[in-house]
Amino acid sequence: MDPWIFLSVIVVLYCVCFFIDRLFKSCMHYPYDAFLKNTGLTVQFMRLRWHTTAFNRAMLRWGNNSAWMRLWLIRSYTVGVLVALSLLPIGIILLFITIFNGENNGGSNLGAVSAGGAGNGVRAESSVLQNAPKVEILLPGVNLPIEEVGYYALTLLLCTIVHEFGHALAAVQEDIPVIGFGFQLYLCLPFAYTEISTDHLNALKWFKKLRIICAGIWHNFIFACFCYLLLSTLSYVAAPFYTIDHGVVVTDMTRNSPLLGTAGKGLMTGDIVSQINDCKVDTESDWYACLKRSIRGPHLGYCVSHDFIRYNDESIEISHHSADGMLQCCDERNEKLCCFESVTEGLNNLETAELTDAVDHAQIPQHVCLDVRRTIEDSHGFCSGSISKSSNLNSGSFCSTGFCLRPLLRNTTTILTFKRSSNSGNSKSSKLRDVIYIGHPADVFSTVRISPFVPRQSYVSPEWGDAYALFLKYNVIFSFGQALLNAIPCFGLDGYHITSTIVHSFLVQRITERPKRDFVALLVAGTGTLLFGSALLKVLWMSVMRFVY
């Protein structure tokens, strides 16, 4: 479903719920009010809230399970205080970068993500896809596609639950009563919260109070590290079901894709691609790197024998230049043919002599017209027509046997050869005919979706591995981002309570009047709020300008 249609449906559902709530409160006030009180539900405009005390006893049991567990948790939350304090300057630095950084393109954009108290970015993408709507967060180089809003909502809910669970568990360790737990839904963004006794909290010593306040940040930090560990070991965990780092599998193709094929022609869903031209494809990043290389680098040549050229040359009698200045030595009505140029530039006299001896002093025209597929399939490898020793070509920079023929193509066009195989369902792959595409690599970027999870069995879908990996990546980003943002001294975030506690604890000897200390805490929190608001406004403004232009 289109993300804008999804958001429109959500807004309509909120309006219907709000209308029904107003209607029942006016017509069925007492029974409806009793229903809301018993269920803990509250309906507001574009907001749903649910509060419960059902987990209070369970939290007490978990927090007081054993003496050694209680001691371990207290020591853990002590480390959490140090981690939260160390994240504070990092969060401030990110805010300054967001506000004063003049670059706002692509992956360098910075933004802010709502904190409920939240390979090459998340996913490698082409320049064609960079114009798609994205959500920007407070982490450099990370842009989130808006069509994955479902992942955001689920990840944000999980991260806020982990965050609030930290506050509740730390409060139990300090014998602070937990009043209840709640869940709020703002539009489509879910948030969880923990309600504890404020009077008991303020009566604690400053470090014990900090342990409770910083527990949510600590839990987010630990959760982000845990998800990163799962992501790092994904190749081992998924090994029984997938083959990873040995090619990529085509999972989807758009209807207008020029590579979409049938009856064995063209790429098809389920094809396993292991090589693009001379570039080996083992991982997802290799796929994008090979396509980008085909855009940046010069056109490759093919090592072709003299006999093949002599028997297959279809050059027209009169070669001519087309309107764009390209030399044409083939019949332009036949799309299978291409004009090739013999490349010998860059070779010194000795190497030219060696090359001539290798082909028995055979001579060929400077330009020949050959069938593209037959030429590629009959070639001995790739060549560049250069003798650079730094060349990364698998088969060298020039041909050891035969002639190096380079296709004459426009700057926006190249020839891509996809070596592929199909998964037969028994952990073995059967070879298929190579797919040869003549066009711009950007079309491959934008119309072909691939996955690094190659299924070992036919009933295993690569989308399962993609969804799991993407979910882990978002948990790492959102959980660490939530820890960073909550460390900032801003109203409504944990950083405000951390700042207030530190100010009232360390300035009590120098500033004896509490109202003055409150003013200092208010000044610090106001500065942090101003920075946070400025960063948020800049991101919103740049997002609006991106859509306008």
Coordinates of C-alpha atoms in Angstrom, one line a residue:
M1 CA 0.0 0.0 0.0
D2 CA 1.2 3.5 -0.8
P3 CA 2.5 5.2 2.4
W4 CA 0.4 8.3 1.8
I5 CA -2.8 6.2 1.4
F6 CA -1.9 4.3 4.6
L7 CA -1.5 7.6 6.5
S8 CA -4.8 8.9 5.1
V9 CA -6.6 5.7 6.3
I10 CA -5.0 6.1 9.7
V11 CA -6.3 9.7 10.0
V12 CA -9.8 8.7 8.9
L13 CA -9.9 5.9 11.5
Y14 CA -8.8 8.4 14.2
C15 CA -11.6 10.8 13.2
V16 CA -14.1 8.0 13.3
C17 CA -12.9 6.9 16.8
F18 CA -13.0 10.4 18.1
F19 CA -16.5 11.0 16.7
I20 CA -17.8 7.7 18.3
D21 CA -16.1 8.7 21.6
R22 CA -17.8 12.1 21.6
L23 CA -21.1 10.5 20.6
F24 CA -21.1 7.9 23.4
K25 CA -20.0 10.4 26.0
S26 CA -23.1 12.5 25.2
C27 CA -25.6 9.7 24.7
M28 CA -24.3 6.8 26.9
H29 CA -22.3 8.7 29.4
Y30 CA -22.3 6.4 32.4
P31 CA -22.0 2.9 30.8
Y32 CA -19.4 4.2 28.4
D33 CA -17.5 6.0 31.1
A34 CA -17.5 2.7 33.1
F35 CA -16.2 0.9 30.1
L36 CA -13.3 3.3 29.6
K37 CA -12.4 3.2 33.3
N38 CA -12.4 -0.6 33.5
T39 CA -10.3 -1.0 30.3
G40 CA -8.0 2.0 31.0
L41 CA -8.7 3.4 27.5
T42 CA -8.6 7.1 26.7
V43 CA -9.6 8.5 23.3
Q44 CA -8.3 11.9 22.2
F45 CA -7.9 13.7 18.9
M46 CA -5.2 11.8 16.9
R47 CA -4.2 10.0 20.1
L48 CA -5.1 6.8 21.9
R49 CA -4.0 6.0 25.4
W50 CA -4.1 2.8 27.5
H51 CA -3.2 2.5 31.2
T52 CA -3.0 -0.7 33.3
T53 CA -1.7 -2.0 36.6
A54 CA -1.8 -5.6 35.6
F55 CA 2.0 -5.9 35.4
N56 CA 2.8 -4.3 38.8
R57 CA 3.1 -7.6 40.6
A58 CA 5.1 -9.3 37.9
M59 CA 7.5 -6.4 38.0
L60 CA 8.0 -6.8 41.7
R61 CA 8.7 -10.5 41.3
W62 CA 11.2 -9.9 38.6
G63 CA 13.0 -7.2 40.5
N64 CA 13.2 -9.1 43.8
N65 CA 13.9 -12.6 42.3
S66 CA 17.1 -13.2 44.3
A67 CA 19.7 -11.3 46.3
W68 CA 22.5 -11.8 43.8
M69 CA 20.3 -10.7 40.9
R70 CA 19.4 -7.6 42.8
L71 CA 23.0 -6.8 43.4
W72 CA 23.9 -7.4 39.8
L73 CA 21.2 -5.1 38.6
I74 CA 22.2 -2.3 40.9
R75 CA 25.8 -2.6 39.7
S76 CA 24.6 -2.6 36.1
Y77 CA 22.5 0.5 36.6
T78 CA 25.5 2.2 38.2
V79 CA 27.4 1.6 34.9
G80 CA 24.3 2.9 33.1
V81 CA 24.6 6.3 34.9
L82 CA 28.2 6.6 33.5
V83 CA 27.1 5.6 30.0
A84 CA 24.2 8.1 30.0
L85 CA 26.4 10.9 31.2
S86 CA 29.0 10.1 28.4
L87 CA 26.2 10.1 25.8
L88 CA 25.2 13.7 26.8
P89 CA 28.1 15.5 25.0
I90 CA 27.7 13.2 22.0
G91 CA 24.0 14.2 21.7
I92 CA 24.9 17.9 22.0
I93 CA 27.6 17.6 19.3
L94 CA 25.1 15.9 16.9
L95 CA 22.6 18.7 17.5
F96 CA 25.3 21.3 16.6
I97 CA 26.2 19.3 13.5
T98 CA 22.5 19.1 12.5
I99 CA 22.0 22.9 13.0
F100 CA 25.2 24.3 11.4
N101 CA 26.0 21.7 8.8
G102 CA 25.4 23.2 5.4
E103 CA 25.2 19.9 3.5
N104 CA 21.7 18.5 3.4
N105 CA 21.9 16.0 0.5
G106 CA 21.4 12.3 0.5
G107 CA 23.1 10.4 3.3
S108 CA 24.6 13.5 5.0
N109 CA 21.3 14.8 6.3
L110 CA 20.6 15.0 10.0
G111 CA 17.3 15.1 11.7
A112 CA 15.4 14.2 14.8
V113 CA 13.4 11.2 15.6
S114 CA 10.7 11.3 18.3
A115 CA 11.9 9.8 21.6
G116 CA 9.1 8.3 23.6
G117 CA 10.7 9.2 26.5
A118 CA 14.1 6.7 19.7
G119 CA 26.2 -2.3 3.9
N120 CA 26.2 2.5 3.5
G121 CA 23.2 3.6 5.7
V122 CA 20.4 1.2 6.5
R123 CA 20.3 0.0 3.0
A124 CA 22.5 0.7 -0.1
E125 CA 20.6 2.6 -2.8
S126 CA 21.3 4.3 -6.1
S127 CA 21.2 7.9 -7.0
V128 CA 17.9 7.3 -8.7
L129 CA 16.3 6.1 -5.5
Q130 CA 17.7 8.9 -3.4
N131 CA 14.9 11.2 -4.5
A132 CA 12.3 8.9 -2.9
P133 CA 10.5 10.2 0.3
K134 CA 12.6 9.5 3.4
V135 CA 12.5 9.9 7.1
E136 CA 15.6 11.5 8.6
I137 CA 16.8 10.9 12.1
L138 CA 19.5 12.2 14.5
L139 CA 22.3 10.0 13.1
P140 CA 24.6 11.1 10.4
G141 CA 24.3 9.2 7.1
V142 CA 21.1 7.4 7.9
N143 CA 18.0 8.0 5.8
L144 CA 14.9 5.9 6.2
P145 CA 12.5 5.2 3.3
I146 CA 9.0 6.2 4.1
E147 CA 7.5 3.0 2.6
E148 CA 8.9 1.1 5.6
V149 CA 6.8 3.0 8.1
G150 CA 5.6 -0.3 9.5
Y151 CA 9.1 -1.2 10.6
Y152 CA 9.4 2.3 12.3
A153 CA 6.2 1.8 14.3
L154 CA 7.1 -1.7 15.5
T155 CA 10.7 -0.8 16.2
L156 CA 9.7 2.4 18.1
L157 CA 7.2 0.4 20.2
L158 CA 9.8 -2.2 21.1
C159 CA 12.5 0.4 21.9
T160 CA 10.1 2.4 24.1
I161 CA 9.0 -0.8 25.9
V162 CA 12.6 -1.6 26.6
H163 CA 13.3 2.0 27.7
E164 CA 10.3 2.1 30.2
F165 CA 11.0 -1.4 31.4
G166 CA 14.4 -0.1 32.5
H167 CA 12.9 2.7 34.6
A168 CA 10.4 0.3 36.2
L169 CA 13.0 -2.4 37.0
A170 CA 15.4 0.2 38.4
A171 CA 12.7 1.7 40.6
V172 CA 11.9 -1.7 42.0
Q173 CA 15.6 -2.2 43.0
E174 CA 15.4 1.1 44.9
D175 CA 12.0 0.1 46.6
I176 CA 10.1 2.8 44.7
P177 CA 6.4 1.9 44.0
V178 CA 5.4 1.4 40.4
I179 CA 2.0 2.8 39.9
G180 CA 1.3 1.4 36.4
F181 CA 2.2 1.1 32.8
G182 CA 0.7 2.6 29.7
F183 CA 0.7 2.7 26.0
Q184 CA 0.0 5.8 23.8
L185 CA -0.5 5.9 20.0
Y186 CA 0.1 9.3 18.3
L187 CA -1.1 8.9 14.8
C188 CA 0.8 5.7 13.8
L189 CA 3.7 6.2 16.2
P190 CA 3.5 4.0 19.4
F191 CA 5.0 4.9 22.8
A192 CA 5.1 3.1 26.1
Y193 CA 5.5 4.8 29.5
T194 CA 6.0 3.8 33.2
E195 CA 4.4 5.7 36.0
I196 CA 6.2 5.6 39.4
S197 CA 5.8 7.5 42.6
T198 CA 7.3 11.0 42.2
D199 CA 7.4 11.7 46.0
H200 CA 9.3 8.5 46.7
L201 CA 11.7 9.2 43.8
N202 CA 12.5 12.7 45.0
A203 CA 13.2 11.4 48.5
L204 CA 16.1 9.2 47.3
K205 CA 19.7 10.2 47.4
W206 CA 21.0 11.8 44.2
F207 CA 22.9 8.8 42.8
K208 CA 20.1 6.3 43.5
K209 CA 17.7 8.7 41.7
L210 CA 20.1 8.9 38.8
R211 CA 20.2 5.1 38.5
I212 CA 16.4 5.1 38.0
I213 CA 16.4 8.1 35.6
C214 CA 19.3 6.7 33.5
A215 CA 18.0 3.1 33.5
G216 CA 16.0 3.7 30.3
I217 CA 19.0 5.0 28.4
W218 CA 21.1 2.1 29.7
H219 CA 18.5 -0.4 28.5
N220 CA 18.3 1.2 25.1
F221 CA 22.1 1.1 24.8
I222 CA 22.3 -2.5 25.9
F223 CA 19.4 -3.4 23.5
A224 CA 21.2 -1.7 20.6
C225 CA 24.4 -3.6 21.3
F226 CA 22.4 -6.9 21.5
C227 CA 20.7 -6.3 18.2
Y228 CA 24.1 -5.4 16.6
L229 CA 25.5 -8.6 17.9
L230 CA 22.6 -10.5 16.3
L231 CA 23.2 -8.6 13.1
S232 CA 26.9 -9.4 13.1
T233 CA 26.3 -13.1 13.6
L234 CA 23.5 -13.3 11.1
S235 CA 25.5 -15.3 8.6
Y236 CA 26.0 -18.0 11.1
V237 CA 22.4 -18.0 12.5
A238 CA 20.9 -18.1 9.0
A239 CA 23.3 -20.7 7.6
P240 CA 20.8 -23.6 8.0
F241 CA 18.3 -21.8 5.7
Y242 CA 20.3 -19.4 3.5
T243 CA 23.6 -19.2 1.6
I244 CA 25.1 -15.8 2.4
D245 CA 28.1 -14.1 0.7
H246 CA 28.0 -16.3 -2.3
G247 CA 25.9 -14.3 -4.7
V248 CA 22.6 -12.5 -4.5
V249 CA 19.1 -13.6 -5.5
V250 CA 16.6 -11.5 -7.4
T251 CA 13.5 -11.0 -5.3
D252 CA 11.4 -8.6 -7.3
M253 CA 11.3 -6.6 -10.6
T254 CA 9.1 -3.8 -11.6
R255 CA 6.8 -4.2 -14.6
N256 CA 8.7 -1.7 -16.7
S257 CA 12.1 -3.2 -16.0
P258 CA 14.1 -3.7 -19.2
L259 CA 15.6 -6.8 -17.7
L260 CA 12.3 -8.5 -17.1
G261 CA 12.3 -11.7 -19.0
T262 CA 10.3 -14.9 -19.7
A263 CA 11.1 -18.3 -21.0
G264 CA 14.7 -18.2 -19.8
K265 CA 15.3 -14.8 -21.4
G266 CA 16.1 -11.9 -19.1
L267 CA 16.3 -11.9 -15.3
M268 CA 13.6 -13.6 -13.4
T269 CA 12.6 -13.7 -9.7
G270 CA 14.7 -16.4 -8.0
D271 CA 17.8 -16.0 -10.3
I272 CA 21.0 -16.1 -8.4
V273 CA 23.5 -13.5 -9.8
S274 CA 27.2 -14.3 -9.1
Q275 CA 28.9 -11.8 -11.5
I276 CA 28.3 -8.6 -13.5
N277 CA 30.8 -8.3 -16.4
D278 CA 34.2 -9.0 -14.8
C279 CA 33.0 -7.9 -11.3
K280 CA 32.3 -10.8 -8.9
V281 CA 29.1 -10.4 -6.8
D282 CA 29.2 -12.1 -3.4
T283 CA 27.2 -9.7 -1.3
E284 CA 24.6 -7.0 -1.6
S285 CA 27.2 -4.3 -1.5
D286 CA 29.1 -6.0 -4.3
W287 CA 26.0 -5.8 -6.5
Y288 CA 25.8 -2.0 -6.1
A289 CA 29.5 -1.5 -6.3
C290 CA 29.7 -3.4 -9.6
L291 CA 26.8 -1.4 -11.1
K292 CA 28.4 1.9 -9.9
R293 CA 31.7 0.8 -11.4
S294 CA 30.1 0.1 -14.8
I295 CA 28.8 3.7 -14.7
R296 CA 32.1 5.4 -13.7
G297 CA 34.6 3.2 -15.6
P298 CA 35.3 3.1 -19.4
H299 CA 33.6 0.5 -21.5
L300 CA 35.2 -2.9 -21.3
G301 CA 36.4 -4.7 -24.3
Y302 CA 36.2 -8.4 -25.2
C303 CA 39.1 -10.7 -26.3
V304 CA 37.9 -12.2 -29.6
S305 CA 39.7 -14.5 -32.0
H306 CA 40.6 -13.6 -35.5
D307 CA 38.5 -16.4 -37.0
F308 CA 35.4 -15.3 -35.2
I309 CA 35.8 -11.8 -36.5
R310 CA 36.4 -13.0 -40.0
Y311 CA 33.4 -15.2 -40.2
N312 CA 30.9 -13.0 -38.3
D313 CA 31.6 -9.5 -39.3
E314 CA 28.4 -7.9 -40.6
S315 CA 29.8 -4.4 -41.3
I316 CA 27.8 -2.3 -43.8
E317 CA 29.7 -1.1 -46.9
I318 CA 29.6 2.6 -45.9
S319 CA 30.2 3.5 -42.3
H320 CA 28.8 6.8 -41.1
H321 CA 28.3 9.0 -38.1
S322 CA 24.9 9.3 -36.6
A323 CA 23.3 12.6 -35.4
D324 CA 25.0 12.4 -32.0
G325 CA 28.5 11.8 -33.6
M326 CA 28.7 8.1 -32.9
L327 CA 30.3 6.0 -35.6
Q328 CA 27.9 3.5 -37.1
C329 CA 29.2 0.4 -39.0
C330 CA 26.1 -1.7 -38.5
D331 CA 22.5 -1.7 -39.7
E332 CA 20.8 0.4 -37.1
R333 CA 17.5 -1.5 -37.5
N334 CA 19.1 -4.7 -36.1
E335 CA 19.3 -4.3 -32.3
K336 CA 21.4 -7.4 -31.9
L337 CA 24.3 -5.9 -33.7
C338 CA 26.9 -3.5 -32.3
C339 CA 29.9 -1.7 -33.8
F340 CA 33.1 -2.7 -32.2
E341 CA 36.5 -0.9 -32.3
S342 CA 39.8 -2.7 -32.3
V343 CA 41.8 -1.4 -29.3
T344 CA 45.6 -1.3 -29.5
E345 CA 46.3 2.1 -28.1
G346 CA 48.4 2.3 -25.0
L347 CA 50.6 -0.7 -26.0
N348 CA 54.3 -0.1 -26.7
N349 CA 56.1 -1.5 -29.7
L350 CA 57.3 -4.7 -28.0
E351 CA 53.8 -5.5 -26.6
T352 CA 52.3 -4.8 -30.0
A353 CA 54.7 -7.2 -31.5
E354 CA 53.9 -9.9 -28.9
L355 CA 50.2 -9.4 -29.5
T356 CA 50.6 -9.6 -33.2
D357 CA 52.6 -12.9 -32.9
A358 CA 49.9 -14.3 -30.6
V359 CA 47.3 -13.9 -33.4
D360 CA 49.6 -15.0 -36.2
H361 CA 50.0 -11.5 -37.6
A362 CA 46.3 -11.6 -38.5
Q363 CA 44.9 -8.2 -39.5
I364 CA 41.3 -7.0 -38.9
P365 CA 39.6 -3.7 -39.7
Q366 CA 39.6 -0.9 -37.2
H367 CA 35.8 -1.2 -36.9
V368 CA 33.7 -4.4 -37.1
C369 CA 30.0 -5.2 -36.7
L370 CA 29.2 -8.2 -34.6
D371 CA 26.3 -9.9 -32.9
V372 CA 26.6 -8.8 -29.2
R373 CA 25.6 -12.1 -27.6
R374 CA 27.6 -14.3 -29.8
T375 CA 30.7 -12.0 -29.4
I376 CA 30.4 -12.1 -25.6
E377 CA 29.8 -15.8 -25.4
D378 CA 32.7 -16.6 -27.8
S379 CA 35.2 -14.2 -26.2
H380 CA 38.1 -15.3 -24.1
G381 CA 37.6 -12.7 -21.4
F382 CA 37.5 -9.0 -20.8
C383 CA 40.1 -6.4 -21.6
S384 CA 40.4 -2.6 -21.2
G385 CA 42.9 -1.7 -24.0
S386 CA 45.3 -0.4 -21.3
I387 CA 48.4 -1.9 -19.8
S388 CA 47.9 -0.4 -16.3
K389 CA 49.2 -2.8 -13.7
S390 CA 46.6 -1.5 -11.2
S391 CA 43.7 -2.8 -13.3
N392 CA 41.3 -4.9 -11.3
L393 CA 40.0 -6.8 -14.4
N394 CA 39.9 -10.5 -13.8
S395 CA 41.5 -11.4 -17.2
G396 CA 44.1 -8.6 -17.4
S397 CA 44.1 -5.2 -19.1
F398 CA 44.8 -6.6 -22.6
C399 CA 44.4 -9.8 -24.4
S400 CA 46.9 -12.6 -24.3
T401 CA 45.3 -14.2 -27.3
G402 CA 43.0 -12.6 -29.9
F403 CA 42.0 -9.0 -30.4
C404 CA 40.6 -6.6 -27.9
L405 CA 37.3 -5.3 -29.3
R406 CA 35.5 -2.5 -27.4
P407 CA 31.9 -1.7 -28.2
L408 CA 31.1 1.8 -29.5
L409 CA 28.3 3.0 -27.1
R410 CA 26.9 6.3 -26.0
N411 CA 28.1 7.7 -22.6
T412 CA 24.8 6.8 -20.9
T413 CA 24.8 3.2 -22.2
T414 CA 26.9 0.2 -21.4
I415 CA 26.8 -3.6 -21.8
L416 CA 26.1 -5.6 -18.6
T417 CA 26.5 -9.4 -18.6
F418 CA 24.8 -11.1 -15.6
K419 CA 26.1 -14.6 -14.8
R420 CA 23.3 -16.4 -13.1
S421 CA 22.0 -19.7 -11.9
S422 CA 18.8 -21.0 -10.4
N423 CA 18.2 -22.7 -7.1
S424 CA 17.0 -26.2 -7.7
G425 CA 15.8 -26.6 -4.1
N426 CA 18.4 -29.2 -3.1
S427 CA 21.2 -26.9 -2.1
K428 CA 22.6 -27.1 -5.7
S429 CA 22.3 -24.5 -8.4
S430 CA 21.8 -25.2 -12.1
K431 CA 23.5 -22.8 -14.6
L432 CA 21.4 -20.6 -16.8
R433 CA 22.3 -18.6 -19.9
D434 CA 23.9 -15.3 -19.2
V435 CA 21.7 -12.2 -19.4
I436 CA 23.1 -9.5 -21.6
Y437 CA 21.7 -6.0 -21.1
I438 CA 22.5 -2.9 -23.2
G439 CA 21.4 0.2 -21.5
H440 CA 22.0 2.5 -18.5
P441 CA 22.9 0.7 -15.2
A442 CA 20.5 3.1 -13.3
D443 CA 17.6 1.1 -14.8
V444 CA 19.0 -1.9 -13.0
F445 CA 19.3 0.1 -9.8
S446 CA 15.7 1.3 -9.8
T447 CA 13.8 -1.7 -11.3
V448 CA 15.6 -4.8 -9.8
R449 CA 15.4 -5.7 -6.1
I450 CA 17.9 -8.2 -4.8
S451 CA 18.6 -10.0 -1.5
P452 CA 21.8 -11.4 -0.1
F453 CA 19.9 -14.3 1.4
V454 CA 20.0 -17.1 -1.1
P455 CA 17.6 -19.9 0.0
R456 CA 18.9 -23.4 0.5
Q457 CA 15.4 -24.9 0.0
S458 CA 12.7 -23.9 -2.4
Y459 CA 10.1 -23.3 0.5
V460 CA 12.4 -20.7 2.2
S461 CA 11.7 -17.2 1.1
P462 CA 14.6 -14.6 0.9
E463 CA 12.1 -12.0 2.1
W464 CA 12.2 -13.6 5.6
G465 CA 15.9 -13.0 5.9
D466 CA 15.6 -9.5 4.5
A467 CA 12.8 -8.6 7.0
Y468 CA 14.7 -10.0 9.9
A469 CA 18.0 -8.2 9.0
L470 CA 16.1 -4.9 8.3
F471 CA 14.3 -5.2 11.6
L472 CA 17.6 -5.7 13.5
K473 CA 19.1 -2.7 11.7
Y474 CA 16.2 -0.4 12.7
N475 CA 16.4 -1.6 16.3
V476 CA 20.1 -0.7 16.4
I477 CA 19.4 2.8 14.9
F478 CA 16.3 3.6 16.8
S479 CA 17.4 2.2 20.2
F480 CA 20.8 4.0 20.1
G481 CA 19.1 7.1 18.8
Q482 CA 16.6 7.0 21.6
A483 CA 19.4 6.7 24.1
L484 CA 21.2 9.7 22.6
L485 CA 18.2 11.9 22.5
N486 CA 17.1 11.1 26.1
A487 CA 20.6 12.1 27.3
I488 CA 20.1 15.6 25.9
P489 CA 18.9 18.1 28.6
C490 CA 15.6 18.9 27.0
F491 CA 12.1 19.3 28.5
G492 CA 10.1 16.0 28.2
L493 CA 13.3 13.8 28.0
D494 CA 15.3 12.0 30.6
G495 CA 18.1 14.5 30.1
Y496 CA 16.1 17.2 31.8
H497 CA 15.6 15.1 35.0
I498 CA 19.3 14.1 34.9
T499 CA 20.3 17.8 34.7
S500 CA 18.0 18.8 37.4
T501 CA 19.2 16.1 39.8
I502 CA 22.9 16.9 39.2
V503 CA 22.3 20.7 39.6
H504 CA 20.4 20.2 42.9
S505 CA 23.0 17.8 44.2
F506 CA 26.3 19.5 43.3
L507 CA 25.3 23.1 43.7
V508 CA 23.6 22.8 47.0
Q509 CA 26.7 24.1 48.9
R510 CA 27.3 27.0 46.5
I511 CA 23.6 28.0 45.8
T512 CA 21.7 27.3 49.0
E513 CA 18.3 28.7 47.7
R514 CA 16.4 26.1 45.9
P515 CA 14.6 28.6 43.5
K516 CA 18.0 29.7 42.2
R517 CA 19.0 26.1 41.6
D518 CA 15.7 25.6 39.8
F519 CA 16.6 28.5 37.6
V520 CA 20.0 27.1 36.7
A521 CA 18.4 23.8 35.9
L522 CA 15.8 25.6 33.8
L523 CA 18.4 27.5 32.0
V524 CA 20.4 24.4 31.1
A525 CA 17.3 22.5 30.0
G526 CA 16.0 25.6 28.1
T527 CA 19.3 25.7 26.1
G528 CA 19.1 22.0 25.3
T529 CA 15.4 22.4 24.3
L530 CA 16.4 25.4 22.0
L531 CA 19.1 23.3 20.3
F532 CA 16.8 20.3 19.9
G533 CA 13.9 22.5 18.6
S534 CA 16.3 24.3 16.1
A535 CA 17.6 21.0 14.8
L536 CA 14.0 19.6 14.4
L537 CA 12.8 22.8 12.6
K538 CA 15.8 22.7 10.2
V539 CA 15.1 19.1 9.3
L540 CA 11.4 19.8 8.8
W541 CA 12.2 22.8 6.7
M542 CA 14.7 20.9 4.5
S543 CA 12.2 18.1 4.1
V544 CA 9.6 20.5 2.9
M545 CA 12.0 22.2 0.5
R546 CA 13.0 18.8 -0.9
F547 CA 9.4 18.0 -1.7
V548 CA 8.8 21.5 -3.2
Y549 CA 11.9 21.3 -5.5

